[in-house]
Amino acid sequence: MPKRRGIYFAFQGLMVAVLLLLFVYFHDEEANWIGRFWFLLTVSAASLITLRLTSERILQKWWFQSGLFISDAVLAAITLHWSGSHPTLLSLYFLVIFGTAITRQLRQSLAIAGLISILYVLSDVHSTADPEFWIGLNFLWVSVGLMALLSRDTQNAKREQDVFYQERLRRLESLATLGQVAGEVAHRIKGPLTTIRVNAEVLALRQEEDHQAKKELAEIQAAAERCKGILKDLLDLGRIEEIDLSDGDFRDPIKTALRGANPSFRSKKITTKIDLPDAAMPISADRGLIHEAIANLLENAAQAAAEGGTVDITARTVFLGHSWWPGTQRLRVHRLTVVDDGKGIARKDLENVFKPFFTTKEGEGSGLGLSAALRILEKHGGTISLDSPGLGDGTIATLEIPAQD
């Protein structure tokens, strides 16, 4: 049974059960209640059979959905009329009103709610002088308002979620394409760039007396070295598309990345506070790529931290989500947090930090490091996020990767 059909069928089954139960409990003993019961049972069964046999395409039509809820409202009105208009039977109207939220169409739900109000008045018109009648009608429209609020909130949440996933898909597609193109471009440029760099070194050795020429050649060499670094990032970005998974310990790439970042920390007299668990942190990952992602976060922290500052590196195993329902599985992840006390990131830049070639350090770096790190983690089913209270308040980088059982 398709998913939407199952939801409509479940609601209709609940509606039928409540309707018949209330009628049996509150029916008028003097009337032909058995015949009325069989009428309600037959019509209710017909609605369930119709839902079971109707095609999914028809189920999506507004007129079918409206007809279903209007027929439920009519049955509720008939039941209310046959049962002496007992106040408890008003719950049938509330049930239909909240059931219209299944349509995911606010205007359609409001139109049905208006019709239900008319049926409510007609089914109990002789009680209009009773204050309880009007209290019931007010409660009916309070329910309509609440349903409208919930419906709009659900639609907004769905719209935001769609935008989020579309943006994430677009980013993944752009990174995948960029990685493929980058690898090819880097391979083609690497040869000519090496020639420029080597020739600049040779010419510098020949220009012992010409200091101006030596200075200009040194600038060429420095620019060539920077291009070499950018090419390395491009090649790394291309290599991400093919990962080689193996079982390992998450602490190992953290330790090797820390050893590689130590010179950067020492050069600025940065104090590192490292807190890793004693127990193993099993993962299934491409160890080399995970090392690169962690190294990138550490290098960023070293560049951002103040002279003589502090960088905190903490690793923990945590559970994501809530286990409020028995038997539900919570996702277990290993989380690495890198906190520096540096200059921080402006709020306007936080949403751009993972975009390829984005950098706040003009003339330094390629702007590909965080893009590559995010792509690495997403290929492993994990993620990376950056947060900063503001400029001058440091940065918090968080890396998460699924733990292996």
PDB file of N, CA and C in Angstrom, residues 184-225:
ATOM      1  N   GLU A 184      42.033  17.156 -13.473  1.00  0.00           N
ATOM      2  CA  GLU A 184      42.534  17.207 -14.849  1.00  0.00           C
ATOM      3  C   GLU A 184      43.337  18.485 -15.090  1.00  0.00           C
ATOM      4  N   VAL A 185      42.808  19.627 -14.619  1.00  0.00           N
ATOM      5  CA  VAL A 185      43.505  20.904 -14.804  1.00  0.00           C
ATOM      6  C   VAL A 185      44.848  20.896 -14.086  1.00  0.00           C
ATOM      7  N   ALA A 186      44.856  20.386 -12.857  1.00  0.00           N
ATOM      8  CA  ALA A 186      46.090  20.372 -12.066  1.00  0.00           C
ATOM      9  C   ALA A 186      47.174  19.552 -12.750  1.00  0.00           C
ATOM     10  N   HIS A 187      46.790  18.405 -13.298  1.00  0.00           N
ATOM     11  CA  HIS A 187      47.775  17.561 -13.986  1.00  0.00           C
ATOM     12  C   HIS A 187      48.364  18.278 -15.196  1.00  0.00           C
ATOM     13  N   ARG A 188      47.533  19.036 -15.915  1.00  0.00           N
ATOM     14  CA  ARG A 188      48.005  19.719 -17.118  1.00  0.00           C
ATOM     15  C   ARG A 188      48.918  20.905 -16.785  1.00  0.00           C
ATOM     16  N   ILE A 189      48.653  21.580 -15.675  1.00  0.00           N
ATOM     17  CA  ILE A 189      49.435  22.770 -15.315  1.00  0.00           C
ATOM     18  C   ILE A 189      50.714  22.415 -14.569  1.00  0.00           C
ATOM     19  N   LYS A 190      50.716  21.255 -13.932  1.00  0.00           N
ATOM     20  CA  LYS A 190      51.841  20.890 -13.065  1.00  0.00           C
ATOM     21  C   LYS A 190      53.173  20.911 -13.818  1.00  0.00           C
ATOM     22  N   GLY A 191      53.194  20.389 -15.048  1.00  0.00           N
ATOM     23  CA  GLY A 191      54.440  20.331 -15.820  1.00  0.00           C
ATOM     24  C   GLY A 191      54.997  21.706 -16.138  1.00  0.00           C
ATOM     25  N   PRO A 192      54.222  22.585 -16.802  1.00  0.00           N
ATOM     26  CA  PRO A 192      54.737  23.934 -17.098  1.00  0.00           C
ATOM     27  C   PRO A 192      55.136  24.709 -15.843  1.00  0.00           C
ATOM     28  N   LEU A 193      54.403  24.550 -14.766  1.00  0.00           N
ATOM     29  CA  LEU A 193      54.720  25.275 -13.539  1.00  0.00           C
ATOM     30  C   LEU A 193      56.059  24.812 -12.963  1.00  0.00           C
ATOM     31  N   THR A 194      56.309  23.520 -13.044  1.00  0.00           N
ATOM     32  CA  THR A 194      57.595  22.990 -12.568  1.00  0.00           C
ATOM     33  C   THR A 194      58.744  23.583 -13.379  1.00  0.00           C
ATOM     34  N   THR A 195      58.540  23.701 -14.696  1.00  0.00           N
ATOM     35  CA  THR A 195      59.566  24.300 -15.562  1.00  0.00           C
ATOM     36  C   THR A 195      59.857  25.744 -15.153  1.00  0.00           C
ATOM     37  N   ILE A 196      58.812  26.520 -14.893  1.00  0.00           N
ATOM     38  CA  ILE A 196      58.988  27.922 -14.468  1.00  0.00           C
ATOM     39  C   ILE A 196      59.766  27.984 -13.163  1.00  0.00           C
ATOM     40  N   ARG A 197      59.393  27.140 -12.207  1.00  0.00           N
ATOM     41  CA  ARG A 197      60.027  27.180 -10.888  1.00  0.00           C
ATOM     42  C   ARG A 197      61.506  26.808 -10.969  1.00  0.00           C
ATOM     43  N   VAL A 198      61.820  25.743 -11.728  1.00  0.00           N
ATOM     44  CA  VAL A 198      63.211  25.289 -11.845  1.00  0.00           C
ATOM     45  C   VAL A 198      64.057  26.329 -12.570  1.00  0.00           C
ATOM     46  N   ASN A 199      63.535  26.877 -13.671  1.00  0.00           N
ATOM     47  CA  ASN A 199      64.290  27.891 -14.423  1.00  0.00           C
ATOM     48  C   ASN A 199      64.531  29.147 -13.584  1.00  0.00           C
ATOM     49  N   ALA A 200      63.557  29.507 -12.747  1.00  0.00           N
ATOM     50  CA  ALA A 200      63.734  30.669 -11.867  1.00  0.00           C
ATOM     51  C   ALA A 200      64.854  30.415 -10.872  1.00  0.00           C
ATOM     52  N   GLU A 201      64.943  29.187 -10.353  1.00  0.00           N
ATOM     53  CA  GLU A 201      66.021  28.842  -9.418  1.00  0.00           C
ATOM     54  C   GLU A 201      67.385  28.921 -10.109  1.00  0.00           C
ATOM     55  N   VAL A 202      67.451  28.409 -11.346  1.00  0.00           N
ATOM     56  CA  VAL A 202      68.719  28.424 -12.094  1.00  0.00           C
ATOM     57  C   VAL A 202      69.149  29.860 -12.388  1.00  0.00           C
ATOM     58  N   LEU A 203      68.214  30.684 -12.854  1.00  0.00           N
ATOM     59  CA  LEU A 203      68.542  32.080 -13.158  1.00  0.00           C
ATOM     60  C   LEU A 203      68.974  32.838 -11.908  1.00  0.00           C
ATOM     61  N   ALA A 204      68.369  32.539 -10.773  1.00  0.00           N
ATOM     62  CA  ALA A 204      68.738  33.203  -9.519  1.00  0.00           C
ATOM     63  C   ALA A 204      70.183  32.900  -9.151  1.00  0.00           C
ATOM     64  N   LEU A 205      70.626  31.675  -9.425  1.00  0.00           N
ATOM     65  CA  LEU A 205      72.013  31.305  -9.125  1.00  0.00           C
ATOM     66  C   LEU A 205      72.993  32.032 -10.044  1.00  0.00           C
ATOM     67  N   ARG A 206      72.544  32.354 -11.262  1.00  0.00           N
ATOM     68  CA  ARG A 206      73.432  33.014 -12.227  1.00  0.00           C
ATOM     69  C   ARG A 206      73.515  34.531 -11.996  1.00  0.00           C
ATOM     70  N   GLN A 207      72.514  35.078 -11.295  1.00  0.00           N
ATOM     71  CA  GLN A 207      72.472  36.530 -11.103  1.00  0.00           C
ATOM     72  C   GLN A 207      73.015  36.919  -9.727  1.00  0.00           C
ATOM     73  N   GLU A 208      74.239  36.511  -9.446  1.00  0.00           N
ATOM     74  CA  GLU A 208      74.825  36.767  -8.127  1.00  0.00           C
ATOM     75  C   GLU A 208      74.981  38.260  -7.858  1.00  0.00           C
ATOM     76  N   GLU A 209      75.327  39.054  -8.888  1.00  0.00           N
ATOM     77  CA  GLU A 209      75.630  40.470  -8.687  1.00  0.00           C
ATOM     78  C   GLU A 209      74.404  41.368  -8.850  1.00  0.00           C
ATOM     79  N   ASP A 210      73.451  40.920  -9.646  1.00  0.00           N
ATOM     80  CA  ASP A 210      72.280  41.755  -9.933  1.00  0.00           C
ATOM     81  C   ASP A 210      71.209  41.501  -8.862  1.00  0.00           C
ATOM     82  N   HIS A 211      71.226  42.353  -7.822  1.00  0.00           N
ATOM     83  CA  HIS A 211      70.305  42.148  -6.697  1.00  0.00           C
ATOM     84  C   HIS A 211      68.844  42.348  -7.101  1.00  0.00           C
ATOM     85  N   GLN A 212      68.577  43.296  -7.988  1.00  0.00           N
ATOM     86  CA  GLN A 212      67.198  43.536  -8.414  1.00  0.00           C
ATOM     87  C   GLN A 212      66.647  42.324  -9.160  1.00  0.00           C
ATOM     88  N   ALA A 213      67.501  41.743 -10.031  1.00  0.00           N
ATOM     89  CA  ALA A 213      67.071  40.551 -10.769  1.00  0.00           C
ATOM     90  C   ALA A 213      66.816  39.393  -9.810  1.00  0.00           C
ATOM     91  N   LYS A 214      67.708  39.251  -8.801  1.00  0.00           N
ATOM     92  CA  LYS A 214      67.530  38.174  -7.823  1.00  0.00           C
ATOM     93  C   LYS A 214      66.219  38.354  -7.050  1.00  0.00           C
ATOM     94  N   LYS A 215      65.897  39.611  -6.720  1.00  0.00           N
ATOM     95  CA  LYS A 215      64.665  39.881  -5.979  1.00  0.00           C
ATOM     96  C   LYS A 215      63.437  39.502  -6.808  1.00  0.00           C
ATOM     97  N   GLU A 216      63.474  39.874  -8.084  1.00  0.00           N
ATOM     98  CA  GLU A 216      62.343  39.571  -8.959  1.00  0.00           C
ATOM     99  C   GLU A 216      62.207  38.068  -9.181  1.00  0.00           C
ATOM    100  N   LEU A 217      63.353  37.379  -9.319  1.00  0.00           N
ATOM    101  CA  LEU A 217      63.317  35.926  -9.484  1.00  0.00           C
ATOM    102  C   LEU A 217      62.804  35.242  -8.216  1.00  0.00           C
ATOM    103  N   ALA A 218      63.155  35.811  -7.055  1.00  0.00           N
ATOM    104  CA  ALA A 218      62.650  35.258  -5.791  1.00  0.00           C
ATOM    105  C   ALA A 218      61.132  35.399  -5.718  1.00  0.00           C
ATOM    106  N   GLU A 219      60.608  36.520  -6.231  1.00  0.00           N
ATOM    107  CA  GLU A 219      59.160  36.716  -6.255  1.00  0.00           C
ATOM    108  C   GLU A 219      58.492  35.699  -7.175  1.00  0.00           C
ATOM    109  N   ILE A 220      59.163  35.417  -8.315  1.00  0.00           N
ATOM    110  CA  ILE A 220      58.637  34.401  -9.237  1.00  0.00           C
ATOM    111  C   ILE A 220      58.593  33.042  -8.551  1.00  0.00           C
ATOM    112  N   GLN A 221      59.682  32.708  -7.829  1.00  0.00           N
ATOM    113  CA  GLN A 221      59.737  31.427  -7.125  1.00  0.00           C
ATOM    114  C   GLN A 221      58.643  31.335  -6.060  1.00  0.00           C
ATOM    115  N   ALA A 222      58.438  32.440  -5.306  1.00  0.00           N
ATOM    116  CA  ALA A 222      57.406  32.440  -4.261  1.00  0.00           C
ATOM    117  C   ALA A 222      56.014  32.245  -4.866  1.00  0.00           C
ATOM    118  N   ALA A 223      55.766  32.934  -5.995  1.00  0.00           N
ATOM    119  CA  ALA A 223      54.469  32.788  -6.656  1.00  0.00           C
ATOM    120  C   ALA A 223      54.285  31.375  -7.189  1.00  0.00           C
ATOM    121  N   ALA A 224      55.379  30.795  -7.721  1.00  0.00           N
ATOM    122  CA  ALA A 224      55.319  29.425  -8.232  1.00  0.00           C
ATOM    123  C   ALA A 224      55.036  28.437  -7.102  1.00  0.00           C
ATOM    124  N   GLU A 225      55.638  28.680  -5.933  1.00  0.00           N
ATOM    125  CA  GLU A 225      55.391  27.804  -4.779  1.00  0.00           C
ATOM    126  C   GLU A 225      53.934  27.890  -4.336  1.00  0.00           C
TER     127      GLU A 225
END
